[in-house]
Amino acid sequence: MARLDVTETFHHISFPGHLHTQESLSYATGFQFQDSDTLIVTYPKSGTTWMQEALTLVFSKGDSTLAHSMPNWARAPWLEQYYCPEVLRASRGPRIITTHLPYHLLAPALQGSKAKVIYVARNPKDVAVSYYHFHKMANFLPEPGSFGEFLSEFLSGTVHYGSWFDHVKGWTSQARNLNFFYITYEEMWQELRGSLERLSTFLQCPLVAAELTSAQQHCTFSSMKENSMVNYTLIPEEIMDHTKGQFMRKGKIGDWRNTFTEEQNRNFDEVFKAEMQDSQLRFVWESPEKLDSPESLKTRTVTQNPTLQGA
Ligand code: PPS
């Protein structure tokens, strides 16, 4: 399945045809979840692979054998991608499933389900930069043009997988109706051990200290960057051009500052304010000691809604 130049449009959202078909997308929207399923939900570039690794390590009680022997897409397949049914047929035990789909497309499938839903959000400015670089190396995504051009499309929600704003608002507004755990990339970055501990509690899979330490070690950026089962170096050059960038690119928070112009930042903040005004969601993108000026505090969003800390 190459289809590198094909775009699939499904419910007005575009998806890379290399990984998605109308059939695979319909399979996802009609999926029958089991109560034992764990669903990782992310907008692209928000920490998907990191959470796939974290769940693998938590469920394996810190044993890295699986994390080092099976690619992430086989351990936690994307529900909407064409190979998912085959992977799930071959899987045994509780399933980890991943999705980038917006809530409204999975709402009917999740209605009344007790499946665990883990939502990872990331500062959309860092998401935009990460996504831009990914477009340059992933030959199944359109040419992004300049960063300014890409950012306009990101803000208007016309990039593949749709609007970041709709994604975050759609899923988090359903926290009370789902078996839901909310976490940010930034929390994982600042407190990986504590994040893994909270995750293991939510998953009802408690780890002893040594198991937690091992899970933590294998989930660091440096470990994952070296792990071919998650760093996408297994993907052939014609699909991901590894000379144009690395999937495990920087793994930082707040790095958008090295890309955004002041004007792009101002424009972004205006769109963010308008789009998020009806949302209760509050974010901590960076810890106070990392805030370099009071001015930057204003552009950062504030405390996190405790009601989203797991259902
Ligand atoms: S995708 O394509 O949607 O599955 O991408 P996704 O995995 O969501 O996001 C990729 C970004 O996550 C970074 N990453 C990490 N950061 C810190 N620590 C760890 N362990 C880690 N693992 C992945 C990865 O580097 C991408 O971010 P950028 O900013 O591009 O470096």
XYZ file of C-alpha atoms and ligand atoms in Angstrom:
342
model
C 0.000 0.000 0.000
C 2.028 2.981 -1.208
C -0.560 5.628 -2.257
C 1.906 8.270 -1.070
C 0.181 11.074 -2.987
C -3.379 10.047 -2.127
C -5.509 12.052 0.297
C -8.650 10.491 1.717
C -11.372 12.883 2.790
C -13.704 11.500 5.433
C -16.373 13.620 7.122
C -14.642 16.753 5.748
C -11.278 15.847 7.308
C -8.286 14.857 5.207
C -6.139 11.813 5.971
C -3.020 10.425 4.304
C -4.116 7.787 1.793
C -0.932 5.851 2.449
C -2.355 4.687 5.766
C -6.091 5.294 5.451
C -8.864 4.194 3.145
C -12.588 4.915 3.257
C -12.964 1.339 4.441
C -10.402 1.669 7.239
C -11.968 4.913 8.432
C -15.432 3.361 8.439
C -14.026 0.350 10.313
C -12.821 2.774 13.008
C -16.087 4.645 13.362
C -18.017 1.380 13.626
C -15.521 -0.322 15.937
C -16.751 -2.475 18.805
C -14.696 -1.536 21.830
C -14.194 -4.010 24.638
C -14.222 -2.818 28.239
C -10.669 -4.122 28.612
C -9.387 -1.906 25.766
C -7.116 1.067 26.413
C -7.403 3.794 23.804
C -4.644 6.377 23.367
C -6.064 9.526 21.823
C -3.904 12.303 20.434
C -3.780 14.978 17.847
C -0.638 14.166 15.771
C 2.728 15.116 17.264
C 1.350 15.433 20.793
C 3.192 12.515 22.396
C 1.488 9.503 20.815
C 4.601 7.349 20.514
C 5.670 8.332 24.009
C 2.346 7.213 25.449
C 2.454 3.978 23.431
C 5.850 3.288 25.010
C 4.644 4.297 28.470
C 1.647 1.949 28.313
C 3.790 -0.893 26.990
C 6.190 -0.456 29.898
C 3.462 -0.083 32.517
C 1.578 -3.162 31.330
C 4.900 -5.059 31.154
C 5.753 -3.939 34.710
C 8.919 -2.225 33.510
C 10.146 -5.201 31.464
C 11.382 -3.761 28.164
C 11.373 -7.008 26.139
C 8.226 -6.129 24.189
C 9.249 -2.481 23.784
C 12.471 -3.661 22.161
C 11.068 -6.423 19.998
C 7.789 -5.193 18.521
C 7.208 -1.914 16.633
C 4.867 0.533 18.321
C 2.304 0.297 15.512
C 2.003 -3.464 16.105
C 1.719 -3.038 19.898
C -0.769 -0.179 19.767
C -2.187 0.080 16.231
C -4.001 3.156 14.986
C -7.656 2.210 14.788
C -8.216 4.162 11.570
C -5.180 2.811 9.701
C -5.721 0.041 7.184
C -3.645 -2.686 8.939
C -5.460 -2.390 12.284
C -7.914 -5.299 11.875
C -5.057 -7.662 11.045
C -2.996 -6.555 14.049
C -5.952 -6.864 16.416
C -6.832 -10.315 15.080
C -3.326 -11.493 15.930
C -3.218 -9.842 19.365
C -3.805 -11.579 22.669
C -4.743 -10.086 26.009
C -5.961 -6.559 26.724
C -5.595 -4.351 23.662
C -3.864 -0.993 23.388
C -5.327 0.954 20.495
C -4.308 4.386 19.246
C -6.312 7.008 17.404
C -5.891 10.501 15.977
C -9.601 10.739 15.146
C -11.654 13.601 16.581
C -14.214 12.705 19.237
C -17.319 13.159 17.109
C -16.188 10.417 14.720
C -15.738 7.874 17.515
C -18.640 9.018 19.700
C -21.103 6.339 18.509
C -18.486 3.578 18.917
C -17.611 4.707 22.449
C -21.180 5.248 23.579
C -21.600 3.399 26.884
C -18.137 1.859 26.673
C -15.976 1.349 29.753
C -12.790 1.236 27.652
C -10.059 3.362 29.179
C -9.412 6.514 27.174
C -6.088 8.308 27.628
C -5.897 11.740 26.081
C -2.491 13.394 25.603
C -2.419 17.103 24.764
C 0.632 19.196 23.891
C 1.268 22.908 23.513
C -0.153 23.498 20.029
C 2.739 25.785 19.157
C 5.160 22.907 19.677
C 2.726 20.586 17.880
C 2.700 22.887 14.853
C 6.508 22.995 14.685
C 6.850 19.236 15.157
C 4.133 18.572 12.560
C 5.810 20.930 10.090
C 9.114 19.053 10.343
C 7.299 15.739 10.087
C 5.684 16.890 6.838
C 9.156 17.434 5.425
C 10.342 13.902 6.127
C 7.093 11.917 5.704
C 6.524 11.361 2.000
C 2.882 10.465 2.650
C 2.130 13.993 3.849
C 1.807 17.004 1.517
C 4.715 19.388 0.963
C 4.289 21.887 3.799
C 5.721 24.961 2.030
C 7.153 27.591 4.379
C 6.490 27.397 8.114
C 4.228 30.468 7.789
C 2.131 28.748 5.128
C 1.910 25.569 7.157
C 0.976 27.480 10.303
C -1.943 29.171 8.503
C -3.267 25.762 7.496
C -2.722 24.415 11.003
C -4.668 27.303 12.519
C -7.508 26.960 10.037
C -7.682 23.202 10.654
C -7.152 22.221 7.035
C -4.068 20.082 7.704
C -4.394 16.290 7.755
C -6.393 15.035 10.776
C -8.196 18.391 11.023
C -8.238 21.108 13.645
C -6.159 20.883 16.830
C -8.762 23.034 18.575
C -11.700 20.813 17.618
C -9.716 17.736 18.621
C -8.808 18.953 22.106
C -12.187 20.515 22.794
C -14.127 17.558 21.425
C -12.386 14.917 23.525
C -11.921 16.840 26.762
C -15.540 17.983 26.807
C -16.470 14.295 27.115
C -14.269 13.594 30.135
C -17.262 12.881 32.359
C -18.893 10.539 29.877
C -15.841 8.373 29.303
C -13.449 6.355 31.439
C -11.041 9.192 30.846
C -7.470 10.103 31.792
C -6.043 13.419 30.686
C -2.366 14.280 30.644
C -0.132 16.690 28.795
C 3.160 16.117 27.025
C 4.525 18.867 29.239
C 3.574 17.010 32.443
C 5.271 13.877 31.152
C 8.309 15.923 30.223
C 8.566 17.621 33.591
C 7.642 14.653 35.727
C 7.962 11.384 33.893
C 8.041 9.164 36.968
C 5.011 10.799 38.547
C 3.168 10.631 35.225
C 3.897 6.912 34.895
C 2.749 6.375 38.454
C -0.532 8.182 37.821
C -0.996 6.225 34.615
C -0.384 2.916 36.357
C -2.981 3.820 38.977
C -5.531 4.682 36.310
C -4.753 1.437 34.484
C -5.073 -0.504 37.763
C -1.624 -1.863 37.128
C 0.459 -0.690 40.098
C 4.242 -0.882 39.782
C 6.780 -1.357 42.568
C 9.637 1.165 42.719
C 12.110 -0.904 40.668
C 9.514 -1.524 37.943
C 8.719 2.156 37.844
C 12.402 3.036 37.587
C 12.828 0.674 34.662
C 9.715 2.018 32.895
C 10.985 5.528 33.439
C 14.414 4.723 31.973
C 12.970 3.179 28.840
C 10.595 6.107 28.287
C 13.244 8.831 28.269
C 13.790 10.662 25.002
C 17.357 9.371 24.731
C 16.274 5.720 25.196
C 13.417 6.023 22.741
C 15.587 7.784 20.190
C 17.845 4.705 20.175
C 15.011 2.187 20.096
C 14.321 1.183 16.489
C 10.919 -0.171 17.574
C 9.723 3.397 18.208
C 12.050 5.751 16.333
C 10.590 4.849 12.903
C 13.980 3.997 11.373
C 12.334 0.694 10.332
C 10.261 2.661 7.831
C 11.860 2.604 4.375
C 13.420 5.745 2.978
C 10.817 6.186 0.224
C 8.095 6.522 2.871
C 10.024 8.480 5.526
C 13.066 10.291 4.243
C 15.439 9.986 7.181
C 17.928 12.297 5.471
C 15.403 15.123 5.861
C 14.871 14.736 9.591
C 14.351 12.353 12.468
C 11.065 11.238 13.946
C 12.607 11.648 17.409
C 13.537 15.188 16.490
C 14.090 17.305 19.620
C 11.654 16.127 22.280
C 11.522 19.505 24.002
C 8.917 21.823 25.430
C 8.661 25.467 24.428
C 10.954 24.996 21.453
C 8.415 26.785 19.229
C 10.230 30.003 20.190
C 13.057 29.032 17.866
C 10.682 28.921 14.902
C 7.781 31.356 15.457
C 8.173 35.013 14.526
C 6.635 37.548 16.907
C 3.833 38.153 14.457
C 3.115 34.454 14.079
C 3.021 34.174 17.855
C 0.602 37.092 18.199
C -1.637 35.716 15.495
C -1.545 32.262 17.088
C -2.517 33.686 20.486
C -5.472 35.511 18.954
C -6.744 32.394 17.217
C -6.147 30.331 20.366
C -8.131 32.789 22.484
C -11.036 32.860 20.050
C -11.116 29.096 19.535
C -10.735 28.169 23.204
C -13.019 30.776 24.733
C -15.845 28.266 25.143
C -13.569 25.635 26.688
C -13.124 25.031 30.421
C -9.746 23.535 29.732
C -6.703 25.233 31.196
C -3.150 24.210 30.427
C 0.248 24.412 32.056
C 2.599 24.354 29.108
C 5.756 25.057 31.085
C 6.725 25.164 34.732
C 6.969 28.641 36.308
C 10.758 28.457 36.623
C 10.968 27.911 32.868
C 8.980 31.042 32.111
C 11.554 33.485 30.930
C 9.546 36.677 31.368
C 6.221 37.883 32.729
C 5.267 38.595 29.126
C 5.641 34.954 28.196
C 3.401 34.085 31.145
C 0.566 35.875 29.424
C 0.882 33.789 26.296
C 0.966 30.608 28.318
C -2.300 29.180 29.555
C -2.798 28.578 33.211
C -3.774 25.840 35.633
C -5.124 22.540 34.585
C -8.684 21.579 35.193
C -8.524 19.006 37.997
C -11.776 17.492 36.801
C -9.823 16.114 33.859
C -7.371 14.193 36.015
C -8.906 10.817 35.318
C -12.536 9.926 35.704
S 2.850 10.985 15.664
O 3.467 11.031 14.300
O 1.596 11.726 15.702
O 2.714 9.626 16.159
O 3.903 11.755 16.573
P 3.914 11.772 18.165
O 4.512 10.527 18.666
O 2.562 12.153 18.676
O 4.855 13.001 18.474
C 6.220 13.031 18.113
C 6.874 14.043 19.015
O 7.029 13.482 20.329
C 8.403 13.542 20.682
N 8.739 12.444 21.596
C 9.232 12.637 22.822
N 9.503 13.762 23.507
C 10.042 13.629 24.748
N 10.313 12.440 25.328
C 10.041 11.287 24.672
N 10.330 10.123 25.268
C 9.476 11.358 23.364
N 9.101 10.444 22.441
C 8.656 11.120 21.375
C 9.117 13.481 19.338
O 10.461 13.864 19.441
C 8.269 14.455 18.534
O 8.425 15.802 18.956
P 9.448 16.840 18.295
O 9.105 18.160 18.902
O 9.238 16.805 16.819
O 10.820 16.374 18.707
